[in-house]
Short mmCIF file of C-alpha atoms and ligand atoms in Angstrom, two decimals:
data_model
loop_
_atom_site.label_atom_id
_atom_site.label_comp_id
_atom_site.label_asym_id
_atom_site.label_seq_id
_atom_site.Cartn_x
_atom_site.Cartn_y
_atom_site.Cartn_z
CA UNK W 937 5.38 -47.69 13.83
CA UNK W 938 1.98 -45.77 13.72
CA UNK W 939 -1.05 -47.34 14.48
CA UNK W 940 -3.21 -45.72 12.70
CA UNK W 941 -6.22 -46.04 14.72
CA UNK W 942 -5.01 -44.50 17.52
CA UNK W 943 -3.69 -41.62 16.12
CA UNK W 944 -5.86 -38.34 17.14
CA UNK W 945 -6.46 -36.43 14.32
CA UNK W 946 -6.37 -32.38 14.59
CA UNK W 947 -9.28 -30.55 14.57
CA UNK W 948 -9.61 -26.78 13.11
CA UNK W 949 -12.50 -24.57 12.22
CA UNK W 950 -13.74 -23.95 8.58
CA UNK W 951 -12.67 -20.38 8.26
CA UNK W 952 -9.26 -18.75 8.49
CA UNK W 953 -11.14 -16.41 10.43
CA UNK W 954 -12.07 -18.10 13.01
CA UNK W 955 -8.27 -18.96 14.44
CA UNK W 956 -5.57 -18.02 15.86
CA UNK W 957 -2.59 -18.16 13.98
CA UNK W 958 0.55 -16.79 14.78
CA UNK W 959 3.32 -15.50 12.63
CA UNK W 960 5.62 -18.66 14.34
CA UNK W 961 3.92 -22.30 13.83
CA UNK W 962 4.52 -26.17 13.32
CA UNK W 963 4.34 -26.95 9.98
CA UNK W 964 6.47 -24.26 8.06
CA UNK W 965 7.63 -27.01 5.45
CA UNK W 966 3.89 -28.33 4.71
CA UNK W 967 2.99 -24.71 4.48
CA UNK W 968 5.48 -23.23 2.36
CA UNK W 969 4.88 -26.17 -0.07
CA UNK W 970 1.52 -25.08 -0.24
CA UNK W 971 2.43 -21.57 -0.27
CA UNK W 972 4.41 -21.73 -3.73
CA UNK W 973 1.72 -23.58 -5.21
CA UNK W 974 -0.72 -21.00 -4.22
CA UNK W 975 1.87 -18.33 -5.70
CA UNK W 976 2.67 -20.19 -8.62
CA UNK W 977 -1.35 -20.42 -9.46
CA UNK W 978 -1.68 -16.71 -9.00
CA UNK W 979 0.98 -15.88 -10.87
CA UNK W 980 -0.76 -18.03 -13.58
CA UNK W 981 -3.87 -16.04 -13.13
CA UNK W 982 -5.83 -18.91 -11.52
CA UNK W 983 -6.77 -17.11 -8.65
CA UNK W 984 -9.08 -20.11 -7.52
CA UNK W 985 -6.95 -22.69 -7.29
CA UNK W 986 -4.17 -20.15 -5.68
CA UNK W 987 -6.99 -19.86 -3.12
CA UNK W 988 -7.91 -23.12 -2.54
CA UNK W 989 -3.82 -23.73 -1.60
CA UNK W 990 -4.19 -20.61 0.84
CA UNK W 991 -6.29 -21.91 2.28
CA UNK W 992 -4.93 -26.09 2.54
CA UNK W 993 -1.80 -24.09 4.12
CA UNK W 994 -3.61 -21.80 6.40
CA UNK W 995 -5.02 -25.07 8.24
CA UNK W 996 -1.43 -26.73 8.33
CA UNK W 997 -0.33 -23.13 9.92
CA UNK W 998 -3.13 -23.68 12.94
CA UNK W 999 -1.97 -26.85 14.06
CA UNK W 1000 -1.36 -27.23 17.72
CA UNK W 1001 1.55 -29.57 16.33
CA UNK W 1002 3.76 -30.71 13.47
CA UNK W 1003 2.31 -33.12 11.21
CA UNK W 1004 3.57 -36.90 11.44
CA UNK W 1005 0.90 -38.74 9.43
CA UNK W 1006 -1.75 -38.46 6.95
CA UNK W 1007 -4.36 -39.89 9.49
CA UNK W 1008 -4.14 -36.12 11.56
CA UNK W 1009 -5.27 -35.18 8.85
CA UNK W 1010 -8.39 -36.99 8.53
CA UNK W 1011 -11.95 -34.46 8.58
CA UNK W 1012 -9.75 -31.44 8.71
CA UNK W 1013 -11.29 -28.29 6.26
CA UNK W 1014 -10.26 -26.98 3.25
CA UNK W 1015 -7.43 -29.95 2.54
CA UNK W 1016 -8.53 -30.93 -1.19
CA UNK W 1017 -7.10 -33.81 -2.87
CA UNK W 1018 -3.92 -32.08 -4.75
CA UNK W 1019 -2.76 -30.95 -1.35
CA UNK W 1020 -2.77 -33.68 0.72
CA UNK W 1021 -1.10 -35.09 -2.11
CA UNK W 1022 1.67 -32.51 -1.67
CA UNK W 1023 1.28 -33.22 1.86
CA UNK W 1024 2.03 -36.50 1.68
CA UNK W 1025 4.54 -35.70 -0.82
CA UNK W 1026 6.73 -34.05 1.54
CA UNK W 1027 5.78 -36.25 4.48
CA UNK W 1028 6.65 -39.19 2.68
CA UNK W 1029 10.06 -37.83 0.80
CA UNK W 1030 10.87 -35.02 2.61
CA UNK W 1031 10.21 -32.72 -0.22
CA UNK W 1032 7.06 -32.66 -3.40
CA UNK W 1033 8.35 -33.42 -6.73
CA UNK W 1034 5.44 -30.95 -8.21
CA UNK W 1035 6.95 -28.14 -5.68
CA UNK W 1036 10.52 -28.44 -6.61
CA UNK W 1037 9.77 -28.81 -10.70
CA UNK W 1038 7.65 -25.63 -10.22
CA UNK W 1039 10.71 -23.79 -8.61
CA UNK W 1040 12.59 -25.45 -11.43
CA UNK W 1041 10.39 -24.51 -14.21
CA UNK W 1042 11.29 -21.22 -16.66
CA UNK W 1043 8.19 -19.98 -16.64
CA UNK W 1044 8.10 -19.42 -12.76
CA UNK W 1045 11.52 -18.19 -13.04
CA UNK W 1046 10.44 -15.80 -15.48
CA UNK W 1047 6.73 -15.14 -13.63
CA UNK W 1048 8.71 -14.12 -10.41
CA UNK W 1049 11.51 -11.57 -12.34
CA UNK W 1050 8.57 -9.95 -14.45
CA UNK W 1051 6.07 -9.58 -11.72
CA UNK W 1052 9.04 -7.99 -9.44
CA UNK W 1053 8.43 -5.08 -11.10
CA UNK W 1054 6.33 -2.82 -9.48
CA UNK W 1055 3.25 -2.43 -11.58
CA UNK W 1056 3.57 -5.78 -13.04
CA UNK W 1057 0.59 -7.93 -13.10
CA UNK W 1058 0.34 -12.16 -13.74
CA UNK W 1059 -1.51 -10.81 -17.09
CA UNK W 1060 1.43 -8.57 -18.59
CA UNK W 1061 4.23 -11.05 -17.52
CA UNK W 1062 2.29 -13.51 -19.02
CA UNK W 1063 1.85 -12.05 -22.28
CA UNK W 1064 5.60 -10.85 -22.03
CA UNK W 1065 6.67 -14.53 -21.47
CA UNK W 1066 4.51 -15.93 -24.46
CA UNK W 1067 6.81 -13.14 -26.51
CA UNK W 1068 9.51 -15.17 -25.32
CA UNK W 1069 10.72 -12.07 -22.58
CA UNK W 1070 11.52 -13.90 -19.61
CA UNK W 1071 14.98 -11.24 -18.29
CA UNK W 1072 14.86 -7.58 -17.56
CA UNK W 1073 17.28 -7.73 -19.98
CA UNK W 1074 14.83 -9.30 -22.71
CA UNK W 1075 12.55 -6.60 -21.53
CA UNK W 1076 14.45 -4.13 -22.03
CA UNK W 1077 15.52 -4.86 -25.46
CA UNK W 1078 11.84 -5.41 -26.39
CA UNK W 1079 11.37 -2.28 -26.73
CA UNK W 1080 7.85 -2.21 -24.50
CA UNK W 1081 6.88 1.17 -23.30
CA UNK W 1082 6.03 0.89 -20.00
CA UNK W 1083 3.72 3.22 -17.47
CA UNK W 1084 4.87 5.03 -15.39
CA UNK W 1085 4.29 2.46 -12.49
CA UNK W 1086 6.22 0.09 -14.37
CA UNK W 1087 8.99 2.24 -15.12
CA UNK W 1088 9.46 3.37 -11.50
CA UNK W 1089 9.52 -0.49 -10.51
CA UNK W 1090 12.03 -1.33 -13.17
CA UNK W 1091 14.13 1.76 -12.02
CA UNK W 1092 13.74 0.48 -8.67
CA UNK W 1093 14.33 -3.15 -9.10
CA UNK W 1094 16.72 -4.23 -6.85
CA UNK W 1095 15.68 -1.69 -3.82
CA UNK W 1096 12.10 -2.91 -4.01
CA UNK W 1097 12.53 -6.54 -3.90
CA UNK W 1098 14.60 -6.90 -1.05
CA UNK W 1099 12.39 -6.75 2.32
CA UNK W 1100 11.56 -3.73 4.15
CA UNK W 1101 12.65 -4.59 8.00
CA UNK W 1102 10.72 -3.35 11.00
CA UNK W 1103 13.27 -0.20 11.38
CA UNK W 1104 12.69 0.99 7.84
CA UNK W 1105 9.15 0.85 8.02
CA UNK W 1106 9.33 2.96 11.62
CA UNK W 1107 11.74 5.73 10.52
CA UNK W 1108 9.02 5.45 7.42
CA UNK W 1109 6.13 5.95 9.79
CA UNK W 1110 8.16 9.47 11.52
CA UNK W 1111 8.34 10.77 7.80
CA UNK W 1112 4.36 10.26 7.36
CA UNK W 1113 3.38 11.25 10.67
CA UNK W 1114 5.57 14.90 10.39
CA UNK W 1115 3.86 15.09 7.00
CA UNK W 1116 0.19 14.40 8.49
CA UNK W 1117 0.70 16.68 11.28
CA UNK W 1118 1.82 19.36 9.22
CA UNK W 1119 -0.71 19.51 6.61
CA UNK W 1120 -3.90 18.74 9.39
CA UNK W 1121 -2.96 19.14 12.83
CA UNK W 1122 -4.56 15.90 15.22
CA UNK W 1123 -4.61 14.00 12.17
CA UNK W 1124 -3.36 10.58 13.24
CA UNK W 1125 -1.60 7.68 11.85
CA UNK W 1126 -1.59 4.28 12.34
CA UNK W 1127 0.48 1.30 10.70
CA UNK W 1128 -1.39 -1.70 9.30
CA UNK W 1129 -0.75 -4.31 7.11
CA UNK W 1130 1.79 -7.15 7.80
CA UNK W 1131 3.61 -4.79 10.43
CA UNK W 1132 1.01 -4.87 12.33
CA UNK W 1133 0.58 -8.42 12.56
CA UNK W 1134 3.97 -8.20 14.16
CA UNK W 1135 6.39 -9.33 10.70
CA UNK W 1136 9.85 -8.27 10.87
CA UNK W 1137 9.84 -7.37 6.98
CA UNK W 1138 7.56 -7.01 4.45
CA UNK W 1139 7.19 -5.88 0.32
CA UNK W 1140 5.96 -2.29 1.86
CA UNK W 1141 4.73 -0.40 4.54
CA UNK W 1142 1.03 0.25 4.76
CA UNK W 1143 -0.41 3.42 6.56
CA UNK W 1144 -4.34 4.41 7.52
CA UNK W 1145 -4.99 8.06 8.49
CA UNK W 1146 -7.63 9.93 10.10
CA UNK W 1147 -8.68 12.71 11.99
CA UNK W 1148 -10.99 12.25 14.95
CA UNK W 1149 -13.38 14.93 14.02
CA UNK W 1150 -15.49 13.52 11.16
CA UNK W 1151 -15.10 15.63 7.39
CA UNK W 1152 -11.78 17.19 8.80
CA UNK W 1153 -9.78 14.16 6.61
CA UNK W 1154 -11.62 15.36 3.27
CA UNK W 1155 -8.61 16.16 0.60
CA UNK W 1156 -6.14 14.92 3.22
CA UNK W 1157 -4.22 12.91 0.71
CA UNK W 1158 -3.03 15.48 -1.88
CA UNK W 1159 -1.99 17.62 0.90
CA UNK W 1160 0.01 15.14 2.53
CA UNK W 1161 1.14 13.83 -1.07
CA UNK W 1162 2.18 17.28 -2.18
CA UNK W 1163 4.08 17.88 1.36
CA UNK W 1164 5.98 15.04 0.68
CA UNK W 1165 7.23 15.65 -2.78
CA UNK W 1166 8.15 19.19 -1.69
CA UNK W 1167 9.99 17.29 0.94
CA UNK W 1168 11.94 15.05 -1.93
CA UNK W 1169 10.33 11.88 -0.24
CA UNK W 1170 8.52 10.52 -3.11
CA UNK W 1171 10.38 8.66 -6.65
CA UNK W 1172 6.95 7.91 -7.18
CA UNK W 1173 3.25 8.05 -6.75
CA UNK W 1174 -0.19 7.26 -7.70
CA UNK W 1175 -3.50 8.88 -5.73
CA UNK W 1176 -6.86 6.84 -6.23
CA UNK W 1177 -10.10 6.32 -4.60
CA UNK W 1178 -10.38 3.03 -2.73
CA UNK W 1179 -12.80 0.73 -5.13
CA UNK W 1180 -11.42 -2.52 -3.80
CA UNK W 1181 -13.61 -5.19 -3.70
CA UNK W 1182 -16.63 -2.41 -3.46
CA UNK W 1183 -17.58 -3.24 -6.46
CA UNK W 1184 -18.33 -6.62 -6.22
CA UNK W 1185 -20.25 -7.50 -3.32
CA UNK W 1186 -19.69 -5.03 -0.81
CA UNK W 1187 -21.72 -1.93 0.12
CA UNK W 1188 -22.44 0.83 -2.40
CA UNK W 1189 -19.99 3.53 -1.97
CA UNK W 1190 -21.87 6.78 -0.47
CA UNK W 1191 -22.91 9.12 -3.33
CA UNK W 1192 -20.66 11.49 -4.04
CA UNK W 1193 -19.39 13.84 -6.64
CA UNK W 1194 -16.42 14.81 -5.15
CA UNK W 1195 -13.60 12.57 -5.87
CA UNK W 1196 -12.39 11.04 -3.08
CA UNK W 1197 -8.77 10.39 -3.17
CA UNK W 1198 -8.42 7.81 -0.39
CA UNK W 1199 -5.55 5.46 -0.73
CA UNK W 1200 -1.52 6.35 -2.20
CA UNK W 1201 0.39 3.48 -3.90
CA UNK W 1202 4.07 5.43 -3.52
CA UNK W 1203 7.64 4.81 -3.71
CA UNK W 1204 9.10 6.26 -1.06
CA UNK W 1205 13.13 7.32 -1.04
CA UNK W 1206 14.71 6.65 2.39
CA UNK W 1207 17.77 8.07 3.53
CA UNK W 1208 20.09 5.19 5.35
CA UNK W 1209 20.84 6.85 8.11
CA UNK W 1210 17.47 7.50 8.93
CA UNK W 1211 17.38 3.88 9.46
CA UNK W 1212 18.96 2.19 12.54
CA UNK W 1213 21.18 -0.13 11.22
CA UNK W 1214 18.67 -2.24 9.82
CA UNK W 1215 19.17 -6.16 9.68
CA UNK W 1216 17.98 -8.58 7.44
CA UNK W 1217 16.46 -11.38 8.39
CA UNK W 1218 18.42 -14.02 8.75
CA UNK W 1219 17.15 -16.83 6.65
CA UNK W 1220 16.10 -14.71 3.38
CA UNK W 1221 17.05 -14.35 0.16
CA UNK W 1222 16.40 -10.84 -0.70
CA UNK W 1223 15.32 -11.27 -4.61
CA UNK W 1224 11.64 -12.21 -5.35
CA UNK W 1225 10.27 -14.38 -3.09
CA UNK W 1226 8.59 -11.68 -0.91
CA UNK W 1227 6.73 -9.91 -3.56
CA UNK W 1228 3.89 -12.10 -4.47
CA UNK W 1229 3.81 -14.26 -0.74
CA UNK W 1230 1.98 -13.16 1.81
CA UNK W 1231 1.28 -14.16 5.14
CA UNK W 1232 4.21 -15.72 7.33
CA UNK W 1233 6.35 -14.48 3.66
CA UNK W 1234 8.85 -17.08 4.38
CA UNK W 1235 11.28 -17.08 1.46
CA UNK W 1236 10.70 -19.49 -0.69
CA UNK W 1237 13.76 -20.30 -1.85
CA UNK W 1238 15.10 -23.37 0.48
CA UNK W 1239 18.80 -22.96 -1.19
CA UNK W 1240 20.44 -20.29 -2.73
CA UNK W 1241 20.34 -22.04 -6.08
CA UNK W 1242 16.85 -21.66 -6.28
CA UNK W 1243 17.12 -17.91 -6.13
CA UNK W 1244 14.48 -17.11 -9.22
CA UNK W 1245 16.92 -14.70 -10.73
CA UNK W 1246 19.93 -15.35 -13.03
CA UNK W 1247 23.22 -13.56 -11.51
CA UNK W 1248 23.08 -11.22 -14.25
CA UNK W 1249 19.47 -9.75 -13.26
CA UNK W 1250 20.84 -9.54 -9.75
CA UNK W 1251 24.48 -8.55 -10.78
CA UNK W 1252 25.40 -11.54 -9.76
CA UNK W 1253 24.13 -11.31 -5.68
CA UNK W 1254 21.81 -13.27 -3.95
CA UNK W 1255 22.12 -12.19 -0.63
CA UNK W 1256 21.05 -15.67 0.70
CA UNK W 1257 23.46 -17.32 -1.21
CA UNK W 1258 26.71 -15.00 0.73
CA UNK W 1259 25.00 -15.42 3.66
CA UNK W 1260 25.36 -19.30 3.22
CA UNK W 1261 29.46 -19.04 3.15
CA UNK W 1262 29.29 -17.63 6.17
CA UNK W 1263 29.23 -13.94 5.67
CA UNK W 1264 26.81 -11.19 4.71
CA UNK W 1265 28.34 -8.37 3.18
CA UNK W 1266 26.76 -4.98 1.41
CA UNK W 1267 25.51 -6.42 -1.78
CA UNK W 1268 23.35 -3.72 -2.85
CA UNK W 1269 24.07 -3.74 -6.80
CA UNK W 1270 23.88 0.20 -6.20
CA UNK W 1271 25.06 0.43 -2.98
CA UNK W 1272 26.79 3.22 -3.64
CA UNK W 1273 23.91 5.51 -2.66
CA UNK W 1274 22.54 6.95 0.98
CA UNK W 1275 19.20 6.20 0.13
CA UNK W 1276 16.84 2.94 -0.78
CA UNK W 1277 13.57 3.11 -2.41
CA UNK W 1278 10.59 1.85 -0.62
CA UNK W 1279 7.09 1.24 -1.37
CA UNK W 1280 4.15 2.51 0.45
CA UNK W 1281 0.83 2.01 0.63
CA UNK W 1282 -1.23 5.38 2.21
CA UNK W 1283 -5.06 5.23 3.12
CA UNK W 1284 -7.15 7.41 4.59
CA UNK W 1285 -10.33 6.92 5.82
CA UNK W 1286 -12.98 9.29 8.14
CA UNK W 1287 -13.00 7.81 11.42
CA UNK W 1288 -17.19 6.59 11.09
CA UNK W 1289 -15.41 3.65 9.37
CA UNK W 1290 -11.73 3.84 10.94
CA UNK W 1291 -12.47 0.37 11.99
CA UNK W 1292 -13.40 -1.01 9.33
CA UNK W 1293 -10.31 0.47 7.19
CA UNK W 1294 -8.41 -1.09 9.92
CA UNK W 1295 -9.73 -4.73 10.10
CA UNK W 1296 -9.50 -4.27 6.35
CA UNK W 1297 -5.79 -2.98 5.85
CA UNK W 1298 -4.22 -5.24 8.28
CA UNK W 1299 -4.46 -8.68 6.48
CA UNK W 1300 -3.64 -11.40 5.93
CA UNK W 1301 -5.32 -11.05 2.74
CA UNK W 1302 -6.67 -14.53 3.09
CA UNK W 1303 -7.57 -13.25 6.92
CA UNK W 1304 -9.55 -10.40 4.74
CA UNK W 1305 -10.97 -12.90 2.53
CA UNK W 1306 -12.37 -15.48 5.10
CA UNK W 1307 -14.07 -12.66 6.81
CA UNK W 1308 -16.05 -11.38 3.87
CA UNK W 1309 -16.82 -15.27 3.04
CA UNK W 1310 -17.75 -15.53 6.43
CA UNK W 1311 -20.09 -12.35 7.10
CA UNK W 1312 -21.78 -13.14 3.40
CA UNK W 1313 -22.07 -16.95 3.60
CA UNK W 1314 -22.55 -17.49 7.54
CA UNK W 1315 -24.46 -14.25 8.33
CA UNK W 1316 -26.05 -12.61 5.44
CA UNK W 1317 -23.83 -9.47 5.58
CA UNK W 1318 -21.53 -7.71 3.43
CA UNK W 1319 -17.64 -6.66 5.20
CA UNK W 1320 -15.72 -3.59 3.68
CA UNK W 1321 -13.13 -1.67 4.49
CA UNK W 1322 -15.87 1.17 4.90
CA UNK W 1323 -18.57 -0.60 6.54
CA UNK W 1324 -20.58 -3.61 7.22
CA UNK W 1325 -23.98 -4.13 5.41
CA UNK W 1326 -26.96 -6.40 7.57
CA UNK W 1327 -29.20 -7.95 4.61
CA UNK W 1328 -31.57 -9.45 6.33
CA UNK W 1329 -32.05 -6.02 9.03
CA UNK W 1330 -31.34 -4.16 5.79
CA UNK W 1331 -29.13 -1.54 7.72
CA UNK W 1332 -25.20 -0.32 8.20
CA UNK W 1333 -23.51 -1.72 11.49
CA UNK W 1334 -22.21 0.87 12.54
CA UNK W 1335 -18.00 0.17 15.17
CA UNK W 1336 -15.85 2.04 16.45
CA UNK W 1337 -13.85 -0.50 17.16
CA UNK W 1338 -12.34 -3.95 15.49
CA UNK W 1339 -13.46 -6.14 18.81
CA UNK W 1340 -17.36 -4.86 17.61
CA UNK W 1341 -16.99 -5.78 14.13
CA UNK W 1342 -15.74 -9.35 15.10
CA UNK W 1343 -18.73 -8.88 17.47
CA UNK W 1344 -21.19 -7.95 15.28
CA UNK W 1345 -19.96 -11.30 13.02
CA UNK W 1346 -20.43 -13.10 15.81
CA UNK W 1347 -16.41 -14.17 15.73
CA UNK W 1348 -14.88 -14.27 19.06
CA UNK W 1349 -12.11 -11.46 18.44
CA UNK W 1350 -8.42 -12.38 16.94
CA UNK W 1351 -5.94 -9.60 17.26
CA UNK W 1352 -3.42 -8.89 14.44
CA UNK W 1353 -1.26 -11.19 15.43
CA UNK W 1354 -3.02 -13.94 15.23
CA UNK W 1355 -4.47 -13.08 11.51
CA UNK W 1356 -1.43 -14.62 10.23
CA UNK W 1357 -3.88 -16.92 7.78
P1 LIG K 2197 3.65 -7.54 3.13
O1 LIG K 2197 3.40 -6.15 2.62
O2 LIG K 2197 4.45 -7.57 4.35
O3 LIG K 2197 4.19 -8.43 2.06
O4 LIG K 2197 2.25 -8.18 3.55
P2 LIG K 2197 0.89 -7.44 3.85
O5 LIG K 2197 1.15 -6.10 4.49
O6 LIG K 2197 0.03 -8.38 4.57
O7 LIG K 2197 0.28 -7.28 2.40
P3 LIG K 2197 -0.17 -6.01 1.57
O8 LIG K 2197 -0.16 -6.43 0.14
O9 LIG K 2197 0.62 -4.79 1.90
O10 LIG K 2197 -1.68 -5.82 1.98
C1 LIG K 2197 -2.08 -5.37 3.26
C2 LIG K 2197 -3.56 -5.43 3.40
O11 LIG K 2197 -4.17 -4.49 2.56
C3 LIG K 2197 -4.13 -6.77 2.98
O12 LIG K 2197 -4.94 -7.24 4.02
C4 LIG K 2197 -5.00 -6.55 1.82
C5 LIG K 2197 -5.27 -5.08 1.91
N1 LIG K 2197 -5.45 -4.43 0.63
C6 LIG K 2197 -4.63 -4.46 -0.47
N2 LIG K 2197 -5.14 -3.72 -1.45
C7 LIG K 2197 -6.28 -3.18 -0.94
C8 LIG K 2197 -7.23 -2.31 -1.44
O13 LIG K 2197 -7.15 -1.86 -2.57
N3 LIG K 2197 -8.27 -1.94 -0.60
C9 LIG K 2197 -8.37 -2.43 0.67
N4 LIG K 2197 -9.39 -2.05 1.43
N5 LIG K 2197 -7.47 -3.28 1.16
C10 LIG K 2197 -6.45 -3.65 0.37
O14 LIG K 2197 -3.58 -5.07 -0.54
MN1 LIG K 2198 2.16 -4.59 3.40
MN1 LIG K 2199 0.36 -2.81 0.85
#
């Protein structure tokens, strides 16, 4: 029996940015709750209330401890009053009723298949769904004509949701480096994203490239693009300028009439053996989950039943659910090829804001977000991936460095593994 007066309650800062959280922590139930309410709103297209659940389980991730009772909870941030009723929820029954009907429901089954594809936003499954789509199958016989994105993705279903592991994404990073090197000599590479944070898999591999000699990375990107195709490395890809987020609230890009093809969404085709004998993850199932989570990407499914897809969209194999009688075997539906398809994410950036495309690139993305909230609502600056705006000095920041951005924010510095938010 808890008294309740003597229990201590936890204490954590306001923004994800300003702790440490590590990919391991206390409260993985509590937080994957969370976590598939958050997905489940985005996938709805409610990004704020996705956020607001980001955010709930972000705190629950910080905890020195697991959570026992409500009263820890008491004066923590960000906990509003639909997740502490989860929260309680779980602590209470061991599991929330509004979590496991969501898993249950057909229109998160069918939310999850759609936005698999590649190229596959919460708007088009959505309007797919209300046409009563909610297979590949159904898809298919609709009779939709996809892009090309969405083609690739639906070419490269199966390959693309199941988790690129560690190995994959480094015998990735020797194919971009050789095709850096080759097209600009010095040029350098560096991984980001959730590989950097120190995850064993992820949905993709993200790179950022640069040269060290300011200018000499201009029209990097179609050469490196065009060096891999003529390599037969790419099933697909798609060269844009960077415009995330720049358009909002962020500094004005610099005036230019040049095009600046910064950043590569690609599908990359991977022979096997390039790969040492990659493992998967233990506790995973290999359909869906991973897509739309991010951060710690636990799977959400908690039993193989709950794999979102029907056995005919996987052919029948949900790698979690072999795994569970005891043995894993090659389920690939097409396993009969040498390859698997992979996506990647390419950036490339000049190295006056290397740092910047860094601490931008490497997540979490609700790491990313705090920081902006932070440097605009705490300091009265604006965060890119390209720079870092002063209002009230009315000049750039200029860093070479991540540890002087957190610096310049006034943030004592978090490395990338501990931006696990
Ligand atoms: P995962 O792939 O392992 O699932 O996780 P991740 O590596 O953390 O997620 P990600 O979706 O690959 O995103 C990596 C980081 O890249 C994340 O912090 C957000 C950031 N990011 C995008 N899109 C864009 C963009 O268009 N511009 C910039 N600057 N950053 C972006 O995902
Ligand atoms: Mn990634
Ligand atoms: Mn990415």
């Amino acid at each position: 029996q808890i008294n309740e007066a003597e229990v201590v309650a936890f204490s954590v800062p306001s923004y994800a940015c300003q702790r440490r959280i590590a990919l391991d922590h206390h409260n993985t139930v509590l937080a994957d709750a969370l976590s598939l309410l958050a997905e489940n709103a985005e996938l709805s297209d409610e990004d704020g209330r996705g956020v607001a659940f980001r955010r709930a389980a972000a705190v629950l991730k910080a905890l020195p401890r697991q959570v026992t009772s409500m009263a820890q909870l008491k004066g923590l941030p960000c906990l509003g009053g639909h997740s502490l009723r989860v929260i309680k929820d779980v602590l209470d029954n061991g599991a929330s009723d509004e979590v496991e009907s969501t898993k249950r429901s057909e229109r998160y089954k069918a939310l999850k298949v759609l936005t698999g594809i590649f190229g596959v936003g919460a708007k088009t499954a959505a309007r797919w769904i209300s046409e009563g789509i909610h297979t590949l199958q159904q898809l298919q016989a609709s009779g939709h004509t996809l892009n090309r994105a969405q083609q690739a993705g639906l070419e490269h279903y199966d390959d693309l949701n199941q988790p690129v592991t560690k190995a994959e994404a480094d015998a990735i990073g020797e194919i971009v480096e050789k095709a850096v090197v080759s097209v600009l000599p010095g040029a350098q590479v560096t991984l980001t994203g959730g590989f950097r944070r120190g995850k064993l898999a992820g949905h993709d591999v993200d790179f950022l490239i640069t040269h060290p000699e300011e200018g000499r990375e201009e029209g990097l990107m179609p050469k490196v693009v065009s060096w891999l195709v003529k390599q037969g490395f790419l099933l697909y890809q798609k060269t844009t300028r960077n415009s995330y987020l720049e358009s909002k609230d962020g500094p004005a890009q610099p005036p230019s009439n040049i095009d600046r093809f910064e950043r590569c969404f690609s599908i990359f085709k991977l022979e096997k053996q390039a790969t040492k004998q990659a493992e998967m993850p233990e506790d995973s199932c290999s359909f869906g989950a991973h897509r739309q989570v991010e951060g710690d990407d636990t799977c959400l499914q908690t039993d193989p039943q709950s794999c979102s897809l029907s056995p005919i969209q996987t052919g029948g194999l949900c790698r979690r659910a072999s795994s569970e009688e005891g043995q894993l075997e090659e389920t690939e539906p097409a396993g009969h090829k040498p390859w698997r398809a992979v996506r990647v994410d390419l950036v490339v950036s000049p190295v006056s804001q290397f740092a910047f495309a860094l601490l931008g690139w490497t997540g979490s993305k609700l790491f990313e977000r705090e920081l902006r909230r932070w440097a605009g609502y705490e300091k009265a600056m604006s965060l890119s991936s390209h720079a870092l705006y002063d209002n009230n000095q009315g000049r750039y920041l200029r860093a070479a460095s991540e540890e002087e951005i957190f610096a310049h924010l006034g943030l004592e510095y978090i490395p990338p593994s501990e931006r696990n938010a």
